[in-house]
mmCIF file of C-alpha atoms and ligand atoms in Angstrom:
data_model
loop_
_atom_site.group_PDB
_atom_site.id
_atom_site.type_symbol
_atom_site.label_atom_id
_atom_site.label_comp_id
_atom_site.label_asym_id
_atom_site.label_seq_id
_atom_site.Cartn_x
_atom_site.Cartn_y
_atom_site.Cartn_z
ATOM 1 C CA UNK T 1 63.798 133.807 144.362
ATOM 2 C CA UNK T 2 60.941 133.830 141.846
ATOM 3 C CA UNK T 3 58.873 136.976 141.501
ATOM 4 C CA UNK T 4 56.175 135.146 139.541
ATOM 5 C CA UNK T 5 54.923 131.581 139.463
ATOM 6 C CA UNK T 6 55.034 129.757 136.129
ATOM 7 C CA UNK T 7 51.534 128.598 135.297
ATOM 8 C CA UNK T 8 50.301 125.897 132.924
ATOM 9 C CA UNK T 9 46.622 125.780 132.024
ATOM 10 C CA UNK T 10 45.115 122.431 131.002
ATOM 11 C CA UNK T 11 42.050 122.628 128.787
ATOM 12 C CA UNK T 12 39.798 120.512 126.593
ATOM 13 C CA UNK T 13 37.241 122.881 125.103
ATOM 14 C CA UNK T 14 36.220 126.446 124.394
ATOM 15 C CA UNK T 15 38.532 128.011 126.925
ATOM 16 C CA UNK T 16 36.456 130.906 128.234
ATOM 17 C CA UNK T 17 38.076 130.423 131.637
ATOM 18 C CA UNK T 18 41.496 130.412 129.984
ATOM 19 C CA UNK T 19 40.518 133.679 128.272
ATOM 20 C CA UNK T 20 39.544 135.168 131.631
ATOM 21 C CA UNK T 21 42.994 134.251 132.986
ATOM 22 C CA UNK T 22 44.758 135.684 129.917
ATOM 23 C CA UNK T 23 42.742 138.908 130.230
ATOM 24 C CA UNK T 24 43.441 139.110 133.972
ATOM 25 C CA UNK T 25 47.161 138.850 133.323
ATOM 26 C CA UNK T 26 46.948 141.548 130.641
ATOM 27 C CA UNK T 27 44.947 143.894 132.885
ATOM 28 C CA UNK T 28 47.184 143.381 135.914
ATOM 29 C CA UNK T 29 44.699 141.478 138.097
ATOM 30 C CA UNK T 30 47.207 138.641 137.905
ATOM 31 C CA UNK T 31 50.597 140.087 138.823
ATOM 32 C CA UNK T 32 52.274 137.209 140.617
ATOM 33 C CA UNK T 33 51.962 134.555 137.913
ATOM 34 C CA UNK T 34 52.672 134.146 134.228
ATOM 35 C CA UNK T 35 50.921 131.695 131.897
ATOM 36 C CA UNK T 36 53.775 129.823 130.246
ATOM 37 C CA UNK T 37 51.963 126.923 128.648
ATOM 38 C CA UNK T 38 48.511 125.747 127.583
ATOM 39 C CA UNK T 39 48.013 122.021 127.010
ATOM 40 C CA UNK T 40 44.861 120.499 125.544
ATOM 41 C CA UNK T 41 44.035 116.818 125.336
ATOM 42 C CA UNK T 42 41.909 117.658 122.266
ATOM 43 C CA UNK T 43 43.642 118.952 119.135
ATOM 44 C CA UNK T 44 40.587 120.923 118.002
ATOM 45 C CA UNK T 45 39.945 122.756 121.290
ATOM 46 C CA UNK T 46 39.300 126.446 120.627
ATOM 47 C CA UNK T 47 41.235 127.156 123.818
ATOM 48 C CA UNK T 48 44.443 126.418 121.877
ATOM 49 C CA UNK T 49 43.634 129.230 119.471
ATOM 50 C CA UNK T 50 43.036 131.599 122.378
ATOM 51 C CA UNK T 51 46.483 130.714 123.736
ATOM 52 C CA UNK T 52 48.158 131.190 120.345
ATOM 53 C CA UNK T 53 46.426 134.561 119.906
ATOM 54 C CA UNK T 54 47.868 135.638 123.231
ATOM 55 C CA UNK T 55 51.352 134.469 122.271
ATOM 56 C CA UNK T 56 51.369 131.601 124.765
ATOM 57 C CA UNK T 57 52.905 128.243 123.912
ATOM 58 C CA UNK T 58 50.030 125.913 122.995
ATOM 59 C CA UNK T 59 50.324 122.158 122.720
ATOM 60 C CA UNK T 60 47.786 119.442 121.965
ATOM 61 C CA UNK T 61 48.761 116.222 123.711
ATOM 62 C CA UNK T 62 46.403 113.692 122.250
ATOM 63 C CA UNK T 63 45.826 109.972 121.992
ATOM 64 C CA UNK T 64 44.089 110.473 118.641
ATOM 65 C CA UNK T 65 46.181 109.201 115.730
ATOM 66 C CA UNK T 66 46.937 111.740 113.014
ATOM 67 C CA UNK T 67 45.207 114.615 114.821
ATOM 68 C CA UNK T 68 45.867 118.102 113.480
ATOM 69 C CA UNK T 69 45.284 121.456 115.097
ATOM 70 C CA UNK T 70 43.285 123.962 112.998
ATOM 71 C CA UNK T 71 45.036 126.886 114.623
ATOM 72 C CA UNK T 72 48.514 125.506 114.076
ATOM 73 C CA UNK T 73 49.266 124.510 117.652
ATOM 74 C CA UNK T 74 51.931 121.866 118.096
ATOM 75 C CA UNK T 75 50.431 118.370 118.240
ATOM 76 C CA UNK T 76 52.128 115.607 120.231
ATOM 77 C CA UNK T 77 50.737 112.104 119.909
ATOM 78 C CA UNK T 78 50.717 109.940 122.992
ATOM 79 C CA UNK T 79 49.167 106.710 124.168
ATOM 80 C CA UNK T 80 46.738 106.163 127.021
ATOM 81 C CA UNK T 81 49.696 104.820 129.021
ATOM 82 C CA UNK T 82 52.149 107.598 128.187
ATOM 83 C CA UNK T 83 49.784 110.594 128.521
ATOM 84 C CA UNK T 84 50.667 111.554 132.087
ATOM 85 C CA UNK T 85 54.399 110.939 131.721
ATOM 86 C CA UNK T 86 54.443 113.027 128.541
ATOM 87 C CA UNK T 87 52.459 115.773 130.245
ATOM 88 C CA UNK T 88 54.765 115.689 133.245
ATOM 89 C CA UNK T 89 57.777 116.148 130.978
ATOM 90 C CA UNK T 90 56.212 119.188 129.292
ATOM 91 C CA UNK T 91 55.506 120.712 132.707
ATOM 92 C CA UNK T 92 58.901 119.926 134.255
ATOM 93 C CA UNK T 93 60.801 121.152 131.169
ATOM 94 C CA UNK T 94 59.089 124.528 131.575
ATOM 95 C CA UNK T 95 59.569 124.714 135.330
ATOM 96 C CA UNK T 96 55.833 124.958 135.944
ATOM 97 C CA UNK T 97 54.866 125.820 139.534
ATOM 98 C CA UNK T 98 51.084 125.883 139.328
ATOM 99 C CA UNK T 99 48.737 123.848 137.130
ATOM 100 C CA UNK T 100 45.284 125.240 136.467
ATOM 101 C CA UNK T 101 42.578 122.901 135.205
ATOM 102 C CA UNK T 102 40.159 125.059 133.230
ATOM 103 C CA UNK T 103 37.609 122.781 131.618
ATOM 104 C CA UNK T 104 40.078 119.897 131.427
ATOM 105 C CA UNK T 105 37.952 116.809 130.806
ATOM 106 C CA UNK T 106 40.307 114.106 131.970
ATOM 107 C CA UNK T 107 40.899 112.692 135.432
ATOM 108 C CA UNK T 108 44.501 112.823 136.650
ATOM 109 C CA UNK T 109 45.870 109.824 138.542
ATOM 110 C CA UNK T 110 46.886 109.851 142.196
ATOM 111 C CA UNK T 111 50.549 109.508 141.171
ATOM 112 C CA UNK T 112 50.326 112.547 138.926
ATOM 113 C CA UNK T 113 48.524 114.618 141.534
ATOM 114 C CA UNK T 114 51.157 113.703 144.121
ATOM 115 C CA UNK T 115 53.913 114.957 141.799
ATOM 116 C CA UNK T 116 52.317 118.401 142.036
ATOM 117 C CA UNK T 117 50.844 118.192 145.508
ATOM 118 C CA UNK T 118 48.909 121.377 146.398
ATOM 119 C CA UNK T 119 49.995 122.844 143.081
ATOM 120 C CA UNK T 120 47.005 121.864 140.929
ATOM 121 C CA UNK T 121 43.751 123.800 141.083
ATOM 122 C CA UNK T 122 40.412 123.292 139.337
ATOM 123 C CA UNK T 123 37.302 125.355 138.727
ATOM 124 C CA UNK T 124 33.998 123.548 139.183
ATOM 125 C CA UNK T 125 30.668 125.207 138.328
ATOM 126 C CA UNK T 126 28.708 124.426 141.489
ATOM 127 C CA UNK T 127 29.002 125.077 145.197
ATOM 128 C CA UNK T 128 30.947 121.982 146.306
ATOM 129 C CA UNK T 129 29.927 119.629 147.972
ATOM 130 C CA UNK T 130 26.733 119.955 145.901
ATOM 131 C CA UNK T 131 26.626 118.587 142.345
ATOM 132 C CA UNK T 132 30.217 117.428 142.128
ATOM 133 C CA UNK T 133 32.280 114.276 141.831
ATOM 134 C CA UNK T 134 32.151 111.566 139.231
ATOM 135 C CA UNK T 135 29.577 112.075 136.483
ATOM 136 C CA UNK T 136 29.074 115.769 137.256
ATOM 137 C CA UNK T 137 30.510 117.605 134.275
ATOM 138 C CA UNK T 138 29.298 120.100 131.665
ATOM 139 C CA UNK T 139 25.564 120.720 131.536
ATOM 140 C CA UNK T 140 24.856 117.705 133.772
ATOM 141 C CA UNK T 141 25.864 119.797 136.793
ATOM 142 C CA UNK T 142 23.341 122.523 136.022
ATOM 143 C CA UNK T 143 20.625 120.030 135.057
ATOM 144 C CA UNK T 144 21.042 118.362 138.458
ATOM 145 C CA UNK T 145 20.916 121.720 140.264
ATOM 146 C CA UNK T 146 17.701 122.674 138.455
ATOM 147 C CA UNK T 147 16.157 119.229 139.051
ATOM 148 C CA UNK T 148 16.827 119.650 142.781
ATOM 149 C CA UNK T 149 15.243 123.087 142.721
ATOM 150 C CA UNK T 150 18.108 124.911 144.420
ATOM 151 C CA UNK T 151 17.737 128.685 144.527
ATOM 152 C CA UNK T 152 21.469 129.339 144.630
ATOM 153 C CA UNK T 153 24.327 127.667 142.782
ATOM 154 C CA UNK T 154 27.753 129.029 141.890
ATOM 155 C CA UNK T 155 31.363 128.060 141.351
ATOM 156 C CA UNK T 156 34.192 126.614 143.421
ATOM 157 C CA UNK T 157 37.948 126.769 142.980
ATOM 158 C CA UNK T 158 39.659 123.915 144.794
ATOM 159 C CA UNK T 159 42.937 122.063 145.009
ATOM 160 C CA UNK T 160 43.020 118.827 143.077
ATOM 161 C CA UNK T 161 43.653 115.571 144.902
ATOM 162 C CA UNK T 162 42.943 111.939 144.020
ATOM 163 C CA UNK T 163 39.201 112.344 144.662
ATOM 164 C CA UNK T 164 37.253 114.033 141.828
ATOM 165 C CA UNK T 165 36.293 117.538 143.055
ATOM 166 C CA UNK T 166 37.436 116.412 146.514
ATOM 167 C CA UNK T 167 40.412 118.662 147.319
ATOM 168 C CA UNK T 168 40.560 121.588 149.733
ATOM 169 C CA UNK T 169 38.310 124.495 148.783
ATOM 170 C CA UNK T 170 40.106 127.732 147.890
ATOM 171 C CA UNK T 171 37.223 130.043 146.987
ATOM 172 C CA UNK T 172 33.505 129.967 146.233
ATOM 173 C CA UNK T 173 31.026 132.407 144.763
ATOM 174 C CA UNK T 174 27.267 132.034 144.835
ATOM 175 C CA UNK T 175 24.999 132.839 141.889
ATOM 176 C CA UNK T 176 21.207 133.030 142.004
ATOM 177 C CA UNK T 177 19.098 130.556 140.076
ATOM 178 C CA UNK T 178 16.332 132.455 138.300
ATOM 179 C CA UNK T 179 12.765 131.560 137.365
ATOM 180 C CA UNK T 180 12.698 129.851 133.970
ATOM 181 C CA UNK T 181 16.405 128.993 133.976
ATOM 182 C CA UNK T 182 17.597 126.229 131.675
ATOM 183 C CA UNK T 183 20.880 124.405 132.201
ATOM 184 C CA UNK T 184 22.336 126.632 129.471
ATOM 185 C CA UNK T 185 21.213 129.957 130.986
ATOM 186 C CA UNK T 186 22.372 128.890 134.446
ATOM 187 C CA UNK T 187 25.722 127.730 133.060
ATOM 188 C CA UNK T 188 26.215 131.085 131.320
ATOM 189 C CA UNK T 189 25.305 133.126 134.427
ATOM 190 C CA UNK T 190 27.647 131.067 136.622
ATOM 191 C CA UNK T 191 30.479 131.569 134.145
ATOM 192 C CA UNK T 192 29.914 135.320 133.854
ATOM 193 C CA UNK T 193 29.202 136.085 137.503
ATOM 194 C CA UNK T 194 31.462 133.563 139.217
ATOM 195 C CA UNK T 195 33.942 131.461 137.225
ATOM 196 C CA UNK T 196 35.618 134.168 135.167
ATOM 197 C CA UNK T 197 36.175 136.275 138.305
ATOM 198 C CA UNK T 198 36.952 133.594 140.863
ATOM 199 C CA UNK T 199 39.580 131.659 138.903
ATOM 200 C CA UNK T 200 41.886 134.601 138.069
ATOM 201 C CA UNK T 201 41.519 135.953 141.621
ATOM 202 C CA UNK T 202 42.425 132.569 143.075
ATOM 203 C CA UNK T 203 45.471 132.232 140.815
ATOM 204 C CA UNK T 204 46.695 135.645 141.933
ATOM 205 C CA UNK T 205 46.048 134.930 145.608
ATOM 206 C CA UNK T 206 47.867 131.579 145.584
ATOM 207 C CA UNK T 207 50.725 132.936 143.494
ATOM 208 C CA UNK T 208 51.132 136.063 145.617
ATOM 209 C CA UNK T 209 51.214 134.039 148.791
ATOM 210 C CA UNK T 210 53.713 131.531 147.391
ATOM 211 C CA UNK T 211 55.982 134.180 145.908
ATOM 212 C CA UNK T 212 55.941 135.935 149.300
ATOM 213 C CA UNK T 213 56.406 132.648 151.109
ATOM 214 C CA UNK T 214 53.073 132.353 152.866
ATOM 215 C CA UNK T 215 50.699 129.436 152.625
ATOM 216 C CA UNK T 216 46.934 129.439 152.314
HETATM 217 C C1 GRF K 1 33.539 125.487 132.943
HETATM 218 O O1 GRF K 1 32.196 125.531 133.284
HETATM 219 C C2 GRF K 1 34.359 124.959 134.093
HETATM 220 O O2 GRF K 1 33.847 125.328 135.325
HETATM 221 C C3 GRF K 1 34.226 123.481 133.900
HETATM 222 O O3 GRF K 1 34.269 123.295 132.502
HETATM 223 C C4 GRF K 1 33.815 124.463 131.847
HETATM 224 C C5 GRF K 1 34.885 124.887 130.888
HETATM 225 O O4 GRF K 1 34.498 125.965 130.079
HETATM 226 N N1 GRF K 1 35.244 122.774 134.661
HETATM 227 P P1 GRF K 1 35.584 126.772 129.232
HETATM 228 O O5 GRF K 1 36.313 125.773 128.351
HETATM 229 O O6 GRF K 1 36.500 127.459 130.191
HETATM 230 O O7 GRF K 1 34.779 127.745 128.406
#
């Protein structure tokens, strides 16, 4: 029986959520899971460097021809058609149990999601069902929240299914919108007060329950 789940984190950008997970593992907040692999669909994602610095295997799986990684991460070229099969092979070869999407800017197909049913989670920077689904990514989410005039926003960790941001909710944390907020200041507050706490906690909770044979 496993004492820890093997985790892969999929990223595309800066990787502050990845860093929060790495730090949570180092500090013991995450005890029931181990990050085994970080995969980016962008070769120049700073998240890859964060993984390398932490001694975690880091791979760029990219459709871009001749892409190189500044930080020296392994680069695997794929095609639009082969991306998911190539990703699946990387995950299966490493016996990955839980896939964490942390700023991964690509939609996974229904077939892929079904391969890892209830084993893929995502962090979304709003209180789902508000400001989520297709077209709601990056600063657009916070711009929409401010345009609506909501007084509270936040972050949601949820399971990933075939509907964008549509899977079962695992955890949510509310964050106040403040007078004079811009999309950037709201984004930063939601990251600091919600995302970087909620995602590691959710990984530990799911992993603990699975290692101890309970379901959430
Ligand atoms: C975060 O806001 C996350 O909620 C969203 O994409 C952003 C990624 O940021 N899905 P980072 O790469 O973790 O810094």
